[in-house]
Short mmCIF file of C-alpha atoms (C1' of nucleotides) in Angstrom, two decimals:
data_model
loop_
_atom_site.label_atom_id
_atom_site.label_comp_id
_atom_site.label_asym_id
_atom_site.label_seq_id
_atom_site.Cartn_x
_atom_site.Cartn_y
_atom_site.Cartn_z
CA MET D 1 77.77 4.92 28.94
CA ALA D 2 80.11 7.91 29.07
CA THR D 3 83.19 7.00 27.07
CA THR D 4 85.31 9.83 28.48
CA PRO D 5 85.18 10.79 32.14
CA LEU D 6 83.13 13.84 32.92
CA THR D 7 84.95 17.14 33.31
CA LEU D 8 83.80 20.52 34.57
CA ASP D 9 84.69 21.94 31.17
CA ALA D 10 82.33 19.52 29.51
CA LEU D 11 79.56 20.52 31.93
CA VAL D 12 80.11 24.18 31.21
CA ALA D 13 80.30 23.64 27.46
CA THR D 14 77.01 21.74 27.34
CA SER D 15 75.29 24.23 29.61
CA ARG D 16 76.46 26.99 27.35
CA ALA D 17 75.16 25.23 24.27
CA LEU D 18 71.77 24.99 25.93
CA LEU D 19 71.91 28.65 26.94
CA VAL D 20 72.58 29.64 23.35
CA GLU D 21 69.82 27.44 22.02
CA GLY D 22 67.08 28.49 24.40
CA GLY D 23 68.13 31.03 26.98
CA PRO D 24 68.82 30.59 30.68
CA ASP D 25 65.66 28.60 31.26
CA ALA D 26 66.88 25.99 28.78
CA ILE D 27 69.79 25.11 31.03
CA VAL D 28 68.14 22.01 32.40
CA VAL D 29 70.11 19.61 34.55
CA ARG D 30 68.55 16.51 33.04
CA GLU D 31 69.27 17.70 29.50
CA VAL D 32 72.88 18.55 30.29
CA ALA D 33 73.28 15.05 31.67
CA ARG D 34 71.54 13.49 28.69
CA ARG D 35 73.89 15.18 26.24
CA LEU D 36 76.81 13.89 28.25
CA GLY D 37 75.43 10.38 28.07
CA VAL D 38 74.68 10.22 31.75
CA THR D 39 71.75 10.65 34.11
CA ALA D 40 71.03 13.78 36.09
CA PRO D 41 72.14 12.73 39.57
CA ALA D 42 75.61 11.96 38.21
CA LEU D 43 76.21 15.68 37.73
CA TYR D 44 75.78 16.28 41.43
CA ARG D 45 79.14 14.58 41.93
CA TYR D 46 80.76 17.53 40.17
CA VAL D 47 78.46 20.40 40.95
CA ARG D 48 76.39 21.35 43.96
CA GLY D 49 73.35 22.06 41.83
CA ARG D 50 72.07 24.11 38.96
CA ASP D 51 73.19 27.41 40.50
CA ASP D 52 76.72 26.08 40.67
CA LEU D 53 76.51 25.35 36.97
CA LEU D 54 75.43 28.93 36.34
CA THR D 55 78.27 30.29 38.45
CA LEU D 56 80.76 28.28 36.41
CA LEU D 57 79.16 29.41 33.17
CA ILE D 58 79.10 33.09 34.12
CA THR D 59 82.73 32.94 35.16
CA ALA D 60 83.77 31.24 31.92
CA CYS D 61 81.90 33.77 29.79
CA THR D 62 83.31 36.74 31.66
CA ASP D 63 86.80 35.39 31.16
CA GLU D 64 86.11 34.78 27.49
CA ALA D 65 85.04 38.38 27.05
CA THR D 66 88.17 39.51 28.85
CA ALA D 67 90.26 37.32 26.58
CA ALA D 68 88.56 38.74 23.48
CA CYS D 69 89.52 42.25 24.60
CA LEU D 70 93.08 41.15 25.32
CA ASP D 71 93.33 39.63 21.86
CA ALA D 72 92.23 42.88 20.32
CA LEU D 73 94.80 44.76 22.39
CA ALA D 74 97.56 42.45 21.25
CA ALA D 75 96.98 43.64 17.70
CA CYS D 76 97.41 47.31 18.65
CA ARG D 77 100.37 49.62 18.58
CA PRO D 78 101.41 49.82 22.25
CA ASP D 79 101.81 53.59 22.17
CA ASP D 80 98.39 54.38 20.72
CA VAL D 81 96.28 54.59 23.88
CA GLU D 82 93.19 55.87 22.15
CA GLY D 83 93.42 53.08 19.59
CA ARG D 84 93.80 50.55 22.39
CA ILE D 85 90.77 51.77 24.30
CA ARG D 86 88.76 51.85 21.08
CA ALA D 87 89.90 48.34 20.16
CA ALA D 88 89.03 46.90 23.56
CA THR D 89 85.65 48.59 23.56
CA LEU D 90 84.79 47.42 20.07
CA ALA D 91 86.01 43.93 20.90
CA PHE D 92 83.75 43.86 23.92
CA ARG D 93 80.80 45.02 21.85
CA ALA D 94 81.58 42.48 19.13
CA TRP D 95 81.81 39.68 21.66
CA ALA D 96 78.50 40.77 23.18
CA LEU D 97 76.75 40.85 19.82
CA GLN D 98 78.11 37.45 18.82
CA HIS D 99 77.21 35.94 22.18
CA ARG D 100 74.01 37.67 23.15
CA PRO D 101 72.71 34.98 25.50
CA GLU D 102 76.03 34.81 27.32
CA PHE D 103 76.19 38.59 27.57
CA GLY D 104 72.68 38.63 28.92
CA LEU D 105 73.65 36.13 31.56
CA VAL D 106 76.66 38.15 32.70
CA TYR D 107 75.63 41.77 32.23
CA GLY D 108 71.88 41.60 31.77
CA THR D 109 69.08 41.71 34.25
CA PRO D 110 70.25 39.61 37.16
CA LEU D 111 68.40 36.32 37.47
CA MET D 112 66.48 36.86 40.68
CA HIS D 113 66.38 33.20 41.42
CA TYR D 114 70.14 33.03 41.17
CA ALA D 115 72.35 34.81 43.69
CA ALA D 116 76.04 35.11 42.86
CA PRO D 117 78.11 33.67 45.69
CA GLU D 118 79.61 36.48 47.77
CA GLY D 119 83.25 36.93 46.92
CA GLY D 120 82.92 33.94 44.63
CA PRO D 121 84.50 33.25 41.26
CA THR D 122 82.03 35.42 39.35
CA VAL D 123 83.03 38.59 41.18
CA ASP D 124 86.70 37.68 40.77
CA ALA D 125 86.20 37.33 37.04
CA GLY D 126 84.34 40.64 37.01
CA GLN D 127 87.25 42.33 38.74
CA ARG D 128 89.70 40.84 36.23
CA PHE D 129 87.62 42.36 33.48
CA GLY D 130 87.37 45.69 35.23
CA GLY D 131 91.09 45.65 35.89
CA LEU D 132 91.82 45.23 32.21
CA PHE D 133 89.95 48.39 31.34
CA GLY D 134 91.31 50.16 34.36
CA SER D 135 94.86 49.56 33.20
CA LEU D 136 94.02 51.09 29.83
CA PHE D 137 92.90 54.25 31.58
CA VAL D 138 96.12 54.30 33.57
CA GLU D 139 97.96 54.23 30.26
CA ALA D 140 95.81 57.08 28.98
CA LEU D 141 96.52 59.08 32.11
CA ALA D 142 100.26 58.51 31.77
CA ALA D 143 100.07 59.63 28.15
CA GLY D 144 98.28 62.79 29.22
CA ARG D 145 95.26 61.89 27.12
CA LEU D 146 92.68 61.53 29.88
CA ARG D 147 90.11 64.27 30.50
CA THR D 148 90.48 64.29 34.26
CA VAL D 149 88.61 66.35 36.78
CA ASP D 150 89.58 68.11 39.97
CA ASP D 151 88.87 66.05 43.05
CA GLY D 152 87.31 69.15 44.56
CA VAL D 153 84.36 69.26 42.18
CA LEU D 154 83.29 65.72 43.12
CA SER D 155 80.61 65.21 45.70
CA PRO D 156 82.07 63.60 48.83
CA GLY D 157 80.23 60.33 48.38
CA VAL D 158 81.31 59.90 44.79
CA ARG D 159 84.86 60.89 45.65
CA ALA D 160 85.06 58.30 48.40
CA SER D 161 83.64 55.56 46.19
CA LEU D 162 86.08 56.38 43.41
CA ALA D 163 89.01 56.39 45.80
CA ALA D 164 87.99 53.04 47.24
CA THR D 165 87.62 51.57 43.77
CA ALA D 166 91.06 52.75 42.73
CA ALA D 167 92.51 51.21 45.87
CA ARG D 168 90.72 47.91 45.35
CA LEU D 169 91.93 47.63 41.75
CA ASP D 170 95.42 48.90 42.58
CA LEU D 171 95.09 51.82 40.20
CA PRO D 172 97.48 54.66 41.03
CA MET D 173 94.90 57.35 40.36
CA ARG D 174 93.16 60.20 42.14
CA PRO D 175 89.34 60.05 42.28
CA GLY D 176 89.15 62.73 39.62
CA GLU D 177 91.28 60.54 37.42
CA VAL D 178 89.28 57.39 38.11
CA ARG D 179 86.06 59.12 37.17
CA PRO D 180 86.52 58.98 33.39
CA PHE D 181 87.20 55.27 33.75
CA ILE D 182 83.94 54.69 35.54
CA VAL D 183 82.04 56.98 33.20
CA GLY D 184 83.49 55.07 30.27
CA TRP D 185 82.63 51.74 31.80
CA HIS D 186 79.13 52.89 32.64
CA ARG D 187 78.31 54.34 29.26
CA MET D 188 79.94 51.48 27.37
CA LEU D 189 77.91 48.97 29.31
CA GLY D 190 74.78 51.00 28.66
CA ILE D 191 75.40 51.30 24.95
CA VAL D 192 76.12 47.62 24.53
CA SER D 193 73.33 46.48 26.85
CA VAL D 194 70.66 48.43 25.04
CA GLU D 195 71.89 47.31 21.65
CA VAL D 196 72.20 43.65 22.61
CA ALA D 197 68.82 43.59 24.34
CA GLY D 198 67.33 44.88 21.10
CA HIS D 199 65.68 47.93 22.65
CA LEU D 200 66.68 49.98 19.62
CA ARG D 201 64.96 47.59 17.21
CA TRP D 202 61.97 49.87 16.89
CA VAL D 203 64.26 52.50 15.43
CA PHE D 204 67.04 50.72 13.57
CA GLY D 205 65.61 47.25 12.99
CA GLU D 206 67.98 44.37 13.37
CA ASP D 207 71.20 46.25 12.66
CA ALA D 208 71.96 49.19 14.89
CA SER D 209 75.71 48.93 14.26
CA ALA D 210 76.20 52.30 12.60
CA PHE D 211 74.44 54.14 15.39
CA ALA D 212 76.09 52.17 18.18
CA GLU D 213 79.53 52.74 16.73
CA GLU D 214 78.82 56.46 16.50
CA GLN D 215 77.87 56.43 20.15
CA ILE D 216 81.13 54.71 21.05
CA GLU D 217 83.12 57.31 19.11
CA GLU D 218 81.22 60.05 20.90
CA LEU D 219 82.05 58.43 24.21
CA LEU D 220 85.75 58.24 23.38
CA ALA D 221 85.72 61.87 22.40
CA ASP D 222 84.20 62.72 25.77
CA LEU D 223 86.80 60.74 27.68
CA LEU D 224 90.01 61.57 25.86
CA VAL D 225 91.66 64.75 24.67
CA PRO D 226 92.67 64.66 21.00
CA GLY D 227 96.05 63.08 20.35
CA ALA D 228 99.08 64.85 18.99
CA THR D 229 99.09 62.70 15.87
CA MET R 1 35.45 30.10 47.07
CA ALA R 2 36.09 33.43 45.39
CA THR R 3 33.80 35.98 46.93
CA THR R 4 34.25 38.51 44.16
CA PRO R 5 34.35 37.48 40.51
CA LEU R 6 37.80 37.29 38.99
CA THR R 7 38.99 40.26 36.95
CA LEU R 8 41.96 40.75 34.67
CA ASP R 9 43.11 43.53 36.96
CA ALA R 10 43.19 41.15 39.90
CA LEU R 11 45.21 38.66 37.85
CA VAL R 12 47.72 41.34 36.90
CA ALA R 13 47.96 42.71 40.42
CA THR R 14 48.62 39.28 41.90
CA SER R 15 51.18 38.42 39.22
CA ARG R 16 52.90 41.67 39.91
CA ALA R 17 53.05 41.02 43.62
CA LEU R 18 54.73 37.70 42.89
CA LEU R 19 57.15 39.36 40.48
CA VAL R 20 58.16 41.83 43.14
CA GLU R 21 58.55 39.13 45.76
CA GLY R 22 60.63 36.69 43.75
CA GLY R 23 61.33 37.78 40.21
CA PRO R 24 59.81 36.59 36.95
CA ASP R 25 60.26 32.94 37.86
CA ALA R 26 58.04 33.44 40.88
CA ILE R 27 55.07 34.23 38.67
CA VAL R 28 53.56 30.79 39.02
CA VAL R 29 50.09 30.11 37.72
CA ARG R 30 49.09 27.91 40.62
CA GLU R 31 50.23 30.51 43.15
CA VAL R 32 48.37 33.31 41.40
CA ALA R 33 45.25 31.17 41.51
CA ARG R 34 45.81 30.24 45.15
CA ARG R 35 46.04 33.88 46.18
CA LEU R 36 42.82 34.57 44.38
CA GLY R 37 41.13 31.74 46.23
CA VAL R 38 40.74 29.60 43.16
CA THR R 39 42.48 26.70 41.44
CA ALA R 40 44.87 27.05 38.53
CA PRO R 41 42.69 25.90 35.64
CA ALA R 42 40.18 28.60 36.48
CA LEU R 43 42.64 31.24 35.30
CA TYR R 44 42.62 29.74 31.83
CA ARG R 45 39.11 31.10 31.42
CA TYR R 46 40.57 34.62 31.50
CA VAL R 47 44.04 34.14 30.07
CA ARG R 48 45.48 31.88 27.39
CA GLY R 49 48.39 30.88 29.60
CA ARG R 50 51.30 32.19 31.56
CA ASP R 51 52.71 34.16 28.63
CA ASP R 52 49.44 36.00 28.33
CA LEU R 53 49.76 36.95 31.97
CA LEU R 54 53.25 38.32 31.30
CA THR R 55 52.01 40.31 28.31
CA LEU R 56 49.32 41.90 30.44
CA LEU R 57 51.83 42.63 33.19
CA ILE R 58 54.42 44.17 30.87
CA THR R 59 51.78 46.37 29.30
CA ALA R 60 50.50 47.53 32.67
CA CYS R 61 53.98 48.34 33.92
CA THR R 62 54.92 50.22 30.77
CA ASP R 63 51.79 52.30 31.08
CA GLU R 64 52.51 52.96 34.73
CA ALA R 65 55.97 54.25 33.87
CA THR R 66 54.44 56.47 31.20
CA ALA R 67 51.93 57.77 33.71
CA ALA R 68 54.69 58.50 36.23
CA CYS R 69 56.46 60.64 33.63
CA LEU R 70 53.23 62.41 32.74
CA ASP R 71 52.61 63.19 36.40
CA ALA R 72 56.05 64.72 36.68
CA LEU R 73 55.38 66.80 33.57
CA ALA R 74 52.14 68.09 34.99
CA ALA R 75 54.11 69.74 37.80
CA CYS R 76 56.38 71.63 35.38
CA ARG R 77 56.22 75.10 33.92
CA PRO R 78 54.97 74.47 30.38
CA ASP R 79 57.54 76.82 28.83
CA ASP R 80 60.61 75.28 30.48
CA VAL R 81 61.48 72.53 27.99
CA GLU R 82 64.73 71.60 29.62
CA GLY R 83 63.03 71.32 32.98
CA ARG R 84 60.34 69.15 31.42
CA ILE R 85 62.81 66.76 29.82
CA ARG R 86 64.77 66.60 33.05
CA ALA R 87 61.63 65.96 35.06
CA ALA R 88 60.44 63.19 32.77
CA THR R 89 63.86 61.55 32.74
CA LEU R 90 64.22 61.70 36.51
CA ALA R 91 60.69 60.42 36.92
CA PHE R 92 61.49 57.48 34.70
CA ARG R 93 64.64 56.75 36.67
CA ALA R 94 62.78 57.06 39.96
CA TRP R 95 60.06 54.71 38.79
CA ALA R 96 62.69 52.22 37.64
CA LEU R 97 64.52 52.31 40.96
CA GLN R 98 61.34 51.94 42.95
CA HIS R 99 60.13 49.11 40.74
CA ARG R 100 63.27 47.25 39.80
CA PRO R 101 61.63 43.91 39.04
CA GLU R 102 59.03 45.54 36.84
CA PHE R 103 61.68 47.58 35.05
CA GLY R 104 63.70 44.44 34.50
CA LEU R 105 60.70 42.76 32.98
CA VAL R 106 60.03 45.61 30.57
CA TYR R 107 63.47 46.98 29.70
CA GLY R 108 65.83 44.28 30.91
CA THR R 109 67.22 41.27 29.19
CA PRO R 110 64.33 39.85 27.24
CA LEU R 111 63.05 36.56 28.65
CA MET R 112 64.01 34.16 25.90
CA HIS R 113 61.19 31.84 26.75
CA TYR R 114 58.71 34.65 26.33
CA ALA R 115 58.10 36.20 22.94
CA ALA R 116 56.12 39.43 22.84
CA PRO R 117 53.16 39.09 20.49
CA GLU R 118 53.89 40.85 17.20
CA GLY R 119 52.08 44.15 17.06
CA GLY R 120 50.51 43.23 20.38
CA PRO R 121 49.68 45.40 23.37
CA THR R 122 53.24 45.48 24.68
CA VAL R 123 54.60 47.17 21.57
CA ASP R 124 51.68 49.58 21.58
CA ALA R 125 52.49 50.53 25.15
CA GLY R 126 56.13 50.92 24.18
CA GLN R 127 55.19 53.29 21.41
CA ARG R 128 53.01 55.32 23.75
CA PHE R 129 56.01 55.72 26.02
CA GLY R 130 58.31 56.59 23.14
CA GLY R 131 55.79 59.07 21.85
CA LEU R 132 55.72 60.88 25.17
CA PHE R 133 59.45 61.53 25.05
CA GLY R 134 59.29 62.25 21.35
CA SER R 135 56.81 65.05 21.94
CA LEU R 136 59.15 66.60 24.51
CA PHE R 137 61.86 66.75 21.90
CA VAL R 138 59.45 68.37 19.47
CA GLU R 139 58.89 71.03 22.11
CA ALA R 140 62.62 71.46 22.51
CA LEU R 141 63.05 71.81 18.78
CA ALA R 142 60.31 74.42 18.59
CA ALA R 143 61.98 76.34 21.39
CA GLY R 144 65.28 76.24 19.53
CA ARG R 145 66.92 74.37 22.37
CA LEU R 146 67.77 71.14 20.54
CA ARG R 147 71.33 70.45 19.38
CA THR R 148 70.38 69.21 15.94
CA VAL R 149 72.61 67.94 13.22
CA ASP R 150 72.69 68.31 9.44
CA ASP R 151 71.00 65.44 7.65
CA GLY R 152 74.01 65.33 5.38
CA VAL R 153 76.43 64.16 8.05
CA LEU R 154 74.30 61.12 8.84
CA SER R 155 75.14 57.80 7.26
CA PRO R 156 72.38 56.79 4.80
CA GLY R 157 71.23 53.84 6.88
CA VAL R 158 70.91 55.86 10.07
CA ARG R 159 69.21 58.70 8.19
CA ALA R 160 66.62 56.34 6.73
CA SER R 161 65.91 54.71 10.09
CA LEU R 162 65.50 58.07 11.79
CA ALA R 163 63.18 59.31 9.06
CA ALA R 164 61.07 56.17 9.32
CA THR R 165 60.88 56.49 13.08
CA ALA R 166 59.76 60.11 12.85
CA ALA R 167 57.08 59.10 10.40
CA ARG R 168 55.86 56.22 12.52
CA LEU R 169 55.60 58.40 15.63
CA ASP R 170 54.14 61.34 13.69
CA LEU R 171 56.97 63.63 14.72
CA PRO R 172 57.40 66.59 12.38
CA MET R 173 61.20 66.39 12.40
CA ARG R 174 64.06 65.88 9.98
CA PRO R 175 66.38 62.91 10.67
CA GLY R 176 69.02 65.28 12.02
CA GLU R 177 66.45 66.57 14.45
CA VAL R 178 65.25 63.12 15.49
CA ARG R 179 68.78 62.02 16.25
CA PRO R 180 69.11 63.79 19.62
CA PHE R 181 65.84 62.19 20.66
CA ILE R 182 67.16 58.73 19.91
CA VAL R 183 70.54 59.49 21.48
CA GLY R 184 68.75 60.71 24.56
CA TRP R 185 66.51 57.69 24.70
CA HIS R 186 69.45 55.35 24.17
CA ARG R 187 71.70 56.88 26.77
CA MET R 188 68.92 57.33 29.29
CA LEU R 189 67.96 53.69 28.98
CA GLY R 190 71.60 52.72 29.34
CA ILE R 191 72.14 54.83 32.42
CA VAL R 192 69.03 53.56 34.13
CA SER R 193 69.52 49.94 33.05
CA VAL R 194 73.03 49.73 34.41
CA GLU R 195 72.06 51.42 37.65
CA VAL R 196 68.98 49.31 38.22
CA ALA R 197 70.76 46.07 37.36
CA GLY R 198 73.30 46.96 40.01
CA HIS R 199 76.30 46.74 37.73
CA LEU R 200 77.80 49.78 39.43
CA ARG R 201 77.58 48.20 42.84
CA TRP R 202 81.28 47.31 42.83
CA VAL R 203 82.03 51.02 42.61
CA PHE R 204 79.29 52.86 44.45
CA GLY R 205 77.77 50.19 46.65
CA GLU R 206 74.00 50.26 47.00
CA ASP R 207 73.48 53.94 46.28
CA ALA R 208 74.74 55.17 42.93
CA SER R 209 72.30 58.08 42.88
CA ALA R 210 74.79 60.89 42.90
CA PHE R 211 76.75 59.46 40.02
CA ALA R 212 73.68 58.51 37.99
CA GLU R 213 72.19 61.96 38.40
CA GLU R 214 75.43 63.52 37.25
CA GLN R 215 75.31 61.32 34.17
CA ILE R 216 71.79 62.46 33.43
CA GLU R 217 72.82 66.12 33.73
CA GLU R 218 75.72 65.45 31.38
CA LEU R 219 73.34 63.85 28.92
CA LEU R 220 71.01 66.85 29.04
CA ALA R 221 73.93 69.17 28.44
CA ASP R 222 74.87 67.12 25.39
CA LEU R 223 71.36 67.23 23.97
CA LEU R 224 70.28 70.79 24.63
CA VAL R 225 71.81 74.21 24.09
CA PRO R 226 71.85 76.38 27.22
CA GLY R 227 68.65 78.29 27.82
CA ALA R 228 68.27 82.06 27.76
CA THR R 229 67.47 82.13 31.48
"C1'" DC M 1 95.12 -13.63 45.90
"C1'" DA M 2 91.01 -12.05 49.26
"C1'" DG M 3 89.00 -8.13 51.16
"C1'" DG M 4 87.86 -3.50 51.93
"C1'" DT M 5 87.41 1.32 50.42
"C1'" DC M 6 85.76 4.73 47.53
"C1'" DG M 7 84.81 7.53 43.36
"C1'" DG M 8 81.32 7.56 39.99
"C1'" DG M 9 76.85 6.24 38.21
"C1'" DT M 10 71.89 4.50 38.54
"C1'" DG M 11 66.73 4.22 39.32
"C1'" DA M 12 63.15 5.62 42.15
"C1'" DA M 13 61.11 9.06 44.49
"C1'" DC M 14 59.40 13.92 46.15
"C1'" DA M 15 57.61 18.26 45.50
"C1'" DC M 16 57.19 21.40 42.26
"C1'" DT M 17 55.94 23.60 37.33
"C1'" DG M 18 52.42 24.79 32.93
"C1'" DT M 19 48.64 22.93 30.67
"C1'" DT M 20 44.59 20.06 29.21
"C1'" DC M 21 40.70 17.32 29.92
"C1'" DA M 22 36.17 15.64 31.35
"C1'" DC M 23 33.11 16.90 34.52
"C1'" DA M 24 29.93 19.66 37.81
"C1'" DC M 25 27.14 23.29 39.23
"C1'" DA M 26 24.60 27.79 39.26
"C1'" DG M 27 21.72 31.00 36.88
"C1'" DA M 28 19.23 32.88 32.62
"C1'" DG M 29 16.16 32.23 28.67
"C1'" DT M 30 12.70 29.83 26.32
"C1'" DA F 1 11.17 21.66 32.79
"C1'" DC F 2 14.71 22.16 29.53
"C1'" DT F 3 18.80 23.68 27.56
"C1'" DC F 4 22.58 26.75 27.21
"C1'" DT F 5 26.37 29.34 28.90
"C1'" DG F 6 29.77 30.93 32.15
"C1'" DT F 7 32.68 29.52 35.73
"C1'" DG F 8 35.25 26.50 38.56
"C1'" DT F 9 36.98 21.70 39.94
"C1'" DG F 10 39.88 17.38 40.33
"C1'" DA F 11 42.68 14.35 37.94
"C1'" DA F 12 46.11 13.75 34.89
"C1'" DC F 13 50.50 14.39 31.84
"C1'" DA F 14 54.96 15.68 30.93
"C1'" DG F 15 58.30 18.34 32.50
"C1'" DT F 16 61.59 20.57 36.36
"C1'" DG F 17 65.59 20.46 40.52
"C1'" DT F 18 67.09 17.58 44.01
"C1'" DT F 19 67.84 13.65 47.27
"C1'" DC F 20 68.12 8.98 48.51
"C1'" DA F 21 69.55 4.13 48.78
"C1'" DC F 22 71.91 1.31 46.11
"C1'" DC F 23 75.49 -0.73 43.03
"C1'" DC F 24 79.55 -1.67 40.43
"C1'" DG F 25 84.26 -1.64 39.10
"C1'" DA F 26 88.84 -0.10 40.04
"C1'" DC F 27 92.24 0.49 43.36
"C1'" DC F 28 95.03 -0.28 47.55
"C1'" DT F 29 96.20 -3.24 51.41
"C1'" DG F 30 97.07 -7.43 54.11
#
DNA sequence: CAGGTCGGGTGAACACTGTTCACACAGAGT
DNA sequence: ACTCTGTGTGAACAGTGTTCACCCGACCTG
């Protein structure tokens, strides 16, 4: 019945459509197959099972978010580090708001039933995304715009973790220089998560944009020293 | 078979045990019934369906978190506002870490299949929790410890939302005085959400306590002016 | 051209899920 | 003794993920 041969891309695309329409629970093997004009067992030729489908989907979405940030960066003046970090952050937030179900799948409460394969494609994609932001902070450091911290003031555990992270991502930074990166990542993820999950609805109704954008500006001000411009 | 008559509390307790063991998907009507020594249809005498069970569970967990914060407050000097806010925040974080599945259910990615009943018990419980923190910020304001902001600098939309929120929670505060409360709520939820979801694992491994606690201290410093002590 | 191999697809089946239905059984009230 | 009500049951329905034996058509080989 299938006119075109099945592809992994087609599987992911249909799964994603279902995710958008009805959340993770709506990703139903039989329905994916039906929309592809095929019966359920056929999919098991391409995918080990439903979890495999989710892994593929999470990876694709993570990469799409990364790409959205890269697009935003491409439109920036290369020498304006603050502008670049702002653009990437806002692009990430915009992508999250426009793709709430996908964001929830990637950065929301982990699906307890689903366990990401150790060292699998999802963690790779996550590291690509982290690396993108990491490189922005390297730029900021080089430009002397980063509010760094002395390694000495860090607790030993935190210092070790930060050093290991820098090594893993190949960032030429001291722990005290990595810290603003992690703080930025942490707070950005928090701001976007809470907004996307709608936990501010009781205060701001459906549109918390103004407040969220203020919070992002506040975060940038905490991370970067004012520019010469 | 049931020796004791079924109670709503027993239903909630069993559901919660299943949640802890295997996540939201593990809350299975038949299994709840089985553990209560009864068959599934019997539960429908007490509950309209699975969603009803979730509503009850979410409400119970929200109230438990509120109670945990209240307990922490009871052990504080009544005149030390900063200490009280810190204690409540740390108590919330501690509860979240010790009850990750429950926290995920209440403050995580909303289950798309489940829709909280409008104006139902879950939103009431949420408002009770919000009110608790709101009252702490009223204390801080009275003690002159709150970093407030002029109403004039707020964008009209934000100002209106903050005013409406103050009115709804019966907080005698101007919008510029409510703002730190909402900022605190927002950032606290972000910090705890990201930590509980494990999205910092790639940096800090299983124990991100030191970093998270630093973030909370930083948040408090942003919200409050230093005390006279 | 005959024959075998193999990727890709099918229908049936299994063990689950939430939910509904007709039914049964105990105790209280009249 | 009769009904009524609260409580629980077994069977059933329409779904779910997954596995199994089977099958068919295209391709390569002798």
